[in-house]
Coordinates of C-alpha atoms and ligand atoms in Angstrom, one line a residue:
M1 CA 35.8 -79.9 56.7
S2 CA 36.0 -76.2 56.0
G3 CA 39.1 -74.8 54.5
S4 CA 40.6 -73.4 51.4
G5 CA 40.6 -76.0 48.6
N6 CA 40.9 -79.4 50.2
I7 CA 43.6 -78.7 52.7
E8 CA 42.1 -79.4 56.2
K9 CA 42.7 -76.7 58.8
T10 CA 44.5 -77.3 61.9
D11 CA 42.2 -77.8 64.9
I12 CA 44.3 -75.5 67.2
L13 CA 41.8 -75.3 70.1
G14 CA 42.3 -79.1 70.6
M15 CA 46.1 -78.7 70.9
F16 CA 48.2 -78.7 74.1
P17 CA 50.9 -75.9 74.4
E18 CA 53.7 -78.1 73.5
E19 CA 51.8 -79.3 70.3
I20 CA 51.2 -75.6 69.5
E21 CA 54.8 -75.0 70.0
A22 CA 55.8 -77.8 67.6
L23 CA 53.4 -76.2 64.9
I24 CA 54.4 -72.5 65.2
T25 CA 58.2 -73.2 65.3
S26 CA 57.9 -74.9 61.9
P27 CA 57.0 -73.6 58.5
P28 CA 55.0 -71.5 57.6
Y29 CA 55.1 -69.7 60.9
M30 CA 58.8 -70.0 62.1
Q31 CA 58.0 -68.3 65.5
P32 CA 59.8 -68.3 68.8
K33 CA 58.6 -71.0 71.2
Y34 CA 57.3 -68.5 73.8
R35 CA 54.4 -67.6 71.4
A36 CA 52.8 -71.1 71.9
K37 CA 51.9 -70.3 75.5
Q38 CA 50.5 -66.9 74.5
I39 CA 48.4 -68.5 71.9
F40 CA 47.2 -71.3 74.1
S41 CA 46.1 -68.7 76.8
W42 CA 44.4 -66.5 74.3
L43 CA 42.5 -69.5 73.1
H44 CA 41.5 -71.0 76.3
E45 CA 41.7 -68.6 79.2
R46 CA 40.5 -65.7 77.2
G47 CA 38.4 -67.6 74.5
V48 CA 39.1 -65.1 71.7
G49 CA 39.8 -65.3 68.0
F50 CA 43.1 -64.6 66.4
D51 CA 42.2 -61.0 65.5
E52 CA 42.0 -60.3 69.3
M53 CA 45.5 -61.6 70.2
S54 CA 47.0 -58.3 70.6
N55 CA 50.4 -59.3 71.7
L56 CA 51.0 -61.4 68.6
P57 CA 52.5 -59.9 65.5
R58 CA 49.9 -59.2 62.8
G59 CA 51.5 -61.5 60.2
L60 CA 51.3 -64.4 62.7
R61 CA 47.6 -63.6 63.4
E62 CA 46.8 -63.7 59.7
S63 CA 48.6 -66.8 58.9
L64 CA 47.0 -68.5 62.0
G65 CA 43.6 -67.4 60.6
E66 CA 44.3 -68.8 57.2
N67 CA 45.6 -72.1 58.3
C68 CA 43.8 -73.0 61.6
I69 CA 40.2 -73.4 62.6
I70 CA 39.0 -72.6 66.1
K71 CA 36.0 -75.0 66.6
T72 CA 33.9 -73.0 69.3
P73 CA 30.3 -73.5 68.5
T74 CA 28.0 -70.6 67.8
V75 CA 24.8 -70.1 69.9
E76 CA 22.0 -71.0 67.6
K77 CA 19.3 -70.8 70.2
R78 CA 19.3 -69.6 73.9
L79 CA 16.5 -70.2 76.5
V80 CA 16.8 -68.3 79.7
S81 CA 15.1 -69.4 82.7
K82 CA 13.1 -66.4 84.5
I83 CA 12.9 -68.5 87.6
D84 CA 16.5 -69.4 88.3
G85 CA 18.8 -68.0 85.5
T86 CA 19.5 -71.4 83.9
R87 CA 20.5 -70.9 80.4
K88 CA 20.0 -73.8 77.9
Y89 CA 21.9 -73.6 74.6
L90 CA 21.5 -74.9 71.2
Y91 CA 24.9 -74.9 69.7
R92 CA 25.8 -75.1 66.0
L93 CA 29.1 -76.7 65.2
Y94 CA 31.3 -75.9 62.5
D95 CA 30.0 -78.4 60.1
G96 CA 26.3 -77.6 60.8
N97 CA 25.5 -80.2 63.4
T98 CA 23.9 -79.2 66.6
V99 CA 24.3 -80.2 70.3
E100 CA 23.1 -78.7 73.6
A101 CA 24.7 -77.4 76.9
V102 CA 23.0 -76.1 79.9
F103 CA 24.4 -73.4 82.2
M104 CA 23.3 -73.7 85.7
R105 CA 23.8 -71.6 88.7
Y106 CA 24.4 -73.2 92.1
E107 CA 25.7 -72.1 95.5
H108 CA 29.1 -73.7 94.8
G109 CA 29.5 -71.8 91.4
N110 CA 28.1 -71.9 87.8
T111 CA 28.0 -75.3 86.4
L112 CA 27.9 -76.2 82.6
C113 CA 26.4 -79.5 81.4
V114 CA 28.2 -80.4 78.2
S115 CA 27.6 -82.7 75.3
S116 CA 30.2 -85.2 74.1
Q117 CA 28.7 -86.7 70.9
V118 CA 26.2 -85.5 68.2
G119 CA 23.4 -87.9 69.3
C120 CA 24.1 -91.3 71.1
R121 CA 24.1 -95.0 70.3
M122 CA 23.5 -96.3 73.7
G123 CA 19.7 -96.6 73.1
C124 CA 18.4 -96.0 76.8
R125 CA 14.7 -96.2 76.3
F126 CA 13.8 -93.2 78.4
C127 CA 16.4 -90.8 76.8
A128 CA 15.7 -88.2 74.2
S129 CA 19.3 -87.9 72.9
T130 CA 19.7 -91.4 71.6
K131 CA 16.5 -91.5 69.7
S132 CA 18.0 -91.1 66.1
G133 CA 21.4 -92.6 67.0
R134 CA 24.9 -91.3 67.0
V135 CA 26.0 -89.0 64.1
R136 CA 29.6 -88.3 65.3
D137 CA 31.9 -87.8 68.1
L138 CA 32.7 -84.4 69.3
S139 CA 36.4 -83.5 69.1
A140 CA 38.2 -82.1 72.3
S141 CA 38.2 -78.6 70.9
E142 CA 34.4 -78.7 70.4
I143 CA 33.9 -79.8 74.0
V144 CA 36.2 -77.0 75.3
G145 CA 34.4 -74.6 72.8
E146 CA 31.0 -75.4 74.5
V147 CA 32.5 -74.0 77.7
I148 CA 34.0 -70.9 76.0
A149 CA 30.8 -70.1 74.3
A150 CA 28.8 -70.3 77.4
E151 CA 31.2 -68.1 79.3
R152 CA 31.2 -65.6 76.6
D153 CA 27.3 -65.7 76.1
S154 CA 26.8 -65.4 79.8
G155 CA 29.5 -63.1 80.8
E156 CA 30.2 -65.4 83.7
R157 CA 32.9 -67.8 84.8
I158 CA 32.2 -71.5 84.8
S159 CA 33.8 -73.4 87.7
N160 CA 32.2 -76.8 87.4
I161 CA 31.3 -79.1 84.5
V162 CA 29.1 -82.1 84.3
M163 CA 29.5 -84.4 81.3
M164 CA 25.7 -85.2 81.2
G165 CA 24.6 -83.6 77.9
I166 CA 24.1 -85.5 74.8
G167 CA 26.2 -88.5 74.2
E168 CA 28.1 -91.1 76.0
P169 CA 31.5 -89.7 77.2
L170 CA 33.3 -93.1 77.4
D171 CA 32.1 -94.0 73.8
N172 CA 34.5 -91.1 72.8
F173 CA 37.3 -92.0 75.1
D174 CA 40.2 -90.3 73.6
N175 CA 38.6 -87.1 72.8
V176 CA 37.1 -86.8 76.2
V177 CA 40.3 -87.6 78.1
R178 CA 42.1 -84.8 75.8
F179 CA 39.1 -82.4 76.8
L180 CA 39.6 -83.1 80.6
R181 CA 43.3 -82.4 80.2
L182 CA 42.8 -79.3 78.2
I183 CA 40.0 -77.8 80.3
S184 CA 42.1 -78.3 83.7
H185 CA 45.3 -77.2 82.0
P186 CA 46.9 -74.4 84.3
D187 CA 47.6 -72.0 81.4
G188 CA 44.2 -72.4 80.2
K189 CA 40.7 -72.6 81.8
N190 CA 42.4 -74.2 84.8
I191 CA 39.0 -75.9 85.9
G192 CA 40.0 -78.5 88.5
L193 CA 39.2 -82.2 87.7
R194 CA 37.7 -82.5 91.1
H195 CA 35.1 -80.0 89.9
I196 CA 34.2 -82.1 86.9
S197 CA 31.7 -85.0 86.9
L198 CA 31.6 -87.6 84.1
S199 CA 28.5 -89.6 83.7
T200 CA 28.4 -93.0 81.9
C201 CA 25.8 -95.4 81.2
G202 CA 28.4 -98.2 82.3
L203 CA 30.9 -99.0 79.5
V204 CA 32.9 -101.1 82.0
P205 CA 36.4 -101.5 80.3
K206 CA 36.5 -97.8 79.9
I207 CA 35.7 -97.3 83.4
Y208 CA 38.8 -99.3 84.2
E209 CA 40.8 -97.5 81.6
L210 CA 39.9 -94.0 82.9
S211 CA 40.7 -95.2 86.5
R212 CA 44.4 -95.7 85.6
L213 CA 44.9 -92.2 84.0
D214 CA 45.2 -90.1 87.3
L215 CA 42.2 -88.0 86.4
P216 CA 40.5 -87.3 89.7
V217 CA 37.0 -86.5 88.3
T218 CA 33.8 -87.6 90.0
L219 CA 32.4 -90.8 88.2
S220 CA 28.6 -90.7 87.9
I221 CA 27.0 -94.2 87.0
S222 CA 23.6 -94.2 85.4
L223 CA 22.2 -97.2 87.3
H224 CA 18.5 -96.7 86.9
A225 CA 17.6 -100.2 88.2
S226 CA 18.7 -102.8 90.8
T227 CA 18.3 -106.0 88.9
D228 CA 19.7 -107.1 85.5
A229 CA 16.1 -107.9 84.2
A230 CA 14.8 -104.4 84.9
R231 CA 18.0 -102.7 83.9
S232 CA 18.2 -104.4 80.5
E233 CA 14.5 -103.6 79.9
I234 CA 15.5 -99.8 79.9
M235 CA 19.2 -99.9 79.0
P236 CA 20.5 -102.0 76.2
V237 CA 24.1 -101.6 77.5
N238 CA 23.1 -103.8 80.3
D239 CA 23.2 -106.8 77.8
A240 CA 26.8 -106.2 77.3
Y241 CA 27.9 -105.3 80.8
K242 CA 25.7 -106.8 83.7
I243 CA 25.3 -105.0 87.0
D244 CA 27.7 -107.4 88.7
E245 CA 30.5 -106.4 86.4
L246 CA 29.6 -102.7 86.5
L247 CA 29.6 -102.5 90.3
R248 CA 32.9 -104.3 90.5
A249 CA 34.2 -101.7 88.1
C250 CA 32.9 -99.2 90.5
R251 CA 34.6 -100.6 93.5
D252 CA 37.8 -100.8 91.7
W253 CA 37.3 -97.1 90.7
F254 CA 37.1 -96.1 94.3
V255 CA 40.0 -98.3 95.3
T256 CA 42.2 -97.0 92.6
T257 CA 41.4 -93.3 92.6
G258 CA 40.1 -92.8 96.2
R259 CA 37.2 -90.9 94.6
R260 CA 33.6 -91.2 95.6
I261 CA 31.1 -92.5 93.2
S262 CA 27.8 -91.1 92.4
F263 CA 24.8 -93.2 91.1
E264 CA 22.0 -91.8 89.0
Y265 CA 18.6 -93.3 89.4
T266 CA 15.9 -92.0 87.3
L267 CA 12.5 -92.7 88.9
I268 CA 9.9 -94.0 86.4
A269 CA 6.2 -94.4 87.7
G270 CA 5.4 -98.0 88.3
K271 CA 8.7 -99.3 86.9
N272 CA 11.5 -98.8 89.4
D273 CA 10.0 -96.5 91.9
S274 CA 8.4 -98.7 94.7
P275 CA 9.9 -99.0 98.2
A276 CA 10.8 -102.7 97.3
D277 CA 12.9 -101.4 94.5
A278 CA 14.5 -98.8 96.9
K279 CA 15.2 -101.7 99.2
S280 CA 16.6 -103.8 96.4
L281 CA 18.9 -100.9 95.5
S282 CA 20.0 -100.4 99.0
R283 CA 21.0 -104.1 99.2
L284 CA 22.8 -104.0 96.0
L285 CA 25.0 -101.0 96.7
S286 CA 25.7 -102.3 100.3
K287 CA 26.8 -105.6 98.8
Y288 CA 29.2 -104.1 96.2
M289 CA 30.3 -100.8 97.6
T290 CA 32.2 -102.1 100.6
D291 CA 35.8 -102.6 101.2
G292 CA 37.1 -104.9 103.9
G293 CA 33.8 -104.4 105.8
R294 CA 33.5 -100.6 105.5
R295 CA 31.1 -98.9 103.6
L296 CA 32.7 -96.9 100.5
P297 CA 31.6 -93.4 100.2
L298 CA 28.9 -93.0 97.6
H299 CA 26.0 -90.8 96.8
V300 CA 22.5 -91.7 95.0
N301 CA 21.2 -89.0 92.9
L302 CA 17.3 -89.5 92.3
I303 CA 16.1 -88.0 89.2
P304 CA 12.3 -87.9 88.5
L305 CA 12.1 -88.9 84.9
N306 CA 11.8 -85.9 82.6
D307 CA 9.0 -86.5 80.1
V308 CA 10.2 -87.4 76.6
E309 CA 7.6 -87.7 73.8
G310 CA 6.9 -91.1 72.6
V311 CA 8.7 -93.1 75.2
G312 CA 5.5 -94.3 77.2
M313 CA 7.0 -93.8 80.5
R314 CA 5.9 -91.3 83.1
R315 CA 7.8 -89.6 85.9
A316 CA 7.4 -90.8 89.6
D317 CA 5.3 -88.7 91.7
R318 CA 6.5 -86.7 94.6
E319 CA 5.3 -89.1 97.3
S320 CA 7.0 -92.1 95.7
V321 CA 10.2 -90.2 95.1
E322 CA 10.2 -89.0 98.8
R323 CA 9.3 -92.6 99.9
F324 CA 12.3 -94.0 97.8
R325 CA 14.6 -91.5 99.2
T326 CA 13.5 -92.3 102.9
V327 CA 14.3 -96.0 102.3
L328 CA 17.7 -95.3 101.1
T329 CA 18.7 -92.8 103.8
G330 CA 17.2 -95.1 106.5
D331 CA 19.8 -97.6 105.3
G332 CA 22.5 -95.1 105.8
I333 CA 22.8 -94.3 101.9
N334 CA 23.3 -90.6 101.0
A335 CA 20.6 -89.8 98.6
T336 CA 19.3 -86.7 97.2
V337 CA 16.6 -85.7 94.7
R338 CA 17.9 -83.7 91.8
R339 CA 16.4 -80.2 92.0
R340 CA 14.6 -79.2 88.9
L341 CA 16.3 -76.2 87.2
G342 CA 14.8 -74.1 84.6
P343 CA 11.4 -75.8 84.9
D344 CA 10.0 -72.9 82.7
I345 CA 12.5 -73.7 79.8
D346 CA 12.2 -77.4 80.0
A347 CA 15.8 -78.3 80.5
A348 CA 15.2 -82.0 79.7
C349 CA 18.0 -83.8 78.1
G350 CA 18.4 -83.7 74.3
Q351 CA 15.1 -82.2 73.6
L352 CA 16.0 -78.9 72.1
R353 CA 18.0 -80.6 69.4
I354 CA 15.2 -82.7 68.4
S355 CA 12.5 -80.1 68.6
S356 CA 14.6 -77.5 66.6
K357 CA 13.7 -77.5 63.0
L358 CA 17.5 -76.3 62.6
S359 CA 18.7 -79.8 63.9
Q360 CA 19.0 -81.4 60.5
E361 CA 22.2 -83.2 60.7
T362 CA 24.8 -82.8 57.8
F363 CA 26.9 -86.0 57.2
Ligands
SAH401 N1 25.5 -91.0 78.5 C1 25.8 -90.7 79.8 C2 25.4 -89.1 80.1 C3 24.3 -88.5 79.4 S1 22.7 -88.6 80.2 C4 25.0 -91.3 80.8 O1 24.2 -92.2 80.3 O2 25.2 -91.3 81.9 C5 22.9 -87.8 81.7 C6 21.8 -88.5 82.7 O3 20.5 -88.1 82.5 C7 22.0 -90.1 82.8 O4 21.9 -90.5 84.0 C8 20.7 -90.5 82.0 O5 20.5 -91.8 82.3 C9 19.9 -89.4 82.6 N2 18.5 -89.4 81.7 C10 18.5 -89.4 80.3 N3 17.2 -89.2 80.0 C11 16.4 -88.8 81.0 C12 15.1 -88.5 81.2 N4 14.2 -88.4 80.4 N5 14.7 -88.3 82.5 C13 15.6 -88.2 83.5 N6 16.9 -88.5 83.3 C14 17.4 -88.9 82.1

């Protein structure tokens, strides 16, 4: 931790207005309550440092600066696509660790893909982010900071968030829930939870827990296979939570929240991309994603594998991707192929952090 001596600084970007109020009405600040909302809006809505909080007394700005830390990351590296304006960031966190975020332009608004952990311990075989394990969780403030830093750098508003960067969000549950509440707070960034997708490899107990919190995000499930044998081969998490348990949790999610589920399916050549695989996926989803005989609303996102060095798997070719999609849509399942954004900057997951010489973790 940074700070003078060994006193830990207050992580103020991770606090709700009522927590800031409790902080600043006590020593050493002794401020009136209404300042809390001002500070929260400056931090979140405007994304600025204490020096710029022009409606606060100078003394207060100074003591906040001495005692608090704003954990917004700095932009260590930025790759901008000449083709579609996608921006890929390598961020440096306050302790020297690095994570990635990707800014994407869609018709429905700007979307930021954020990281939730430094590294990941889920071990999916095709994923670059998990190769050297998990270093630490990100705090809620650091995830908020990813959004602030991208808006500041691009000069544009972000209206949608996907939690599909480095890390497993449900493996950092409390901080991610706090992040969701902070980023959707009406006095802050005010990004609607319906504009946020949270992607998980399938930590079943946490899916149930999240469904009870009244946070209407879109849940994305990284399924990638339709049998336990095939899924366990590429996703070790499947040894802990089998497809049956996972899809029961998905059905419960819908019944509890009324929110549609999205399934991610990465197409790997010769492994899970045949028409028979598509048929098997279609049967599986039809079996579980029904309630009293009616099909629950769902969406399948097909992602041709992004090449990752050293994993020994290849992306499915265009024809098999299309064939796969046709089988699903023929069975009445809504399926789309993920558009490849920023092809000139290789926006593949987790690869910038690995390739950067600057990515030496500090522990
Ligand atoms: N841990 C979460 C979120 C991060 S990964 C999860 O597993 O869902 C976001 C998505 O990208 C997941 O669906 C993941 O399986 C997928 N993914 C990871 N590596 C990939 C690769 N090399 N090619 C295509 N998709 C990949």
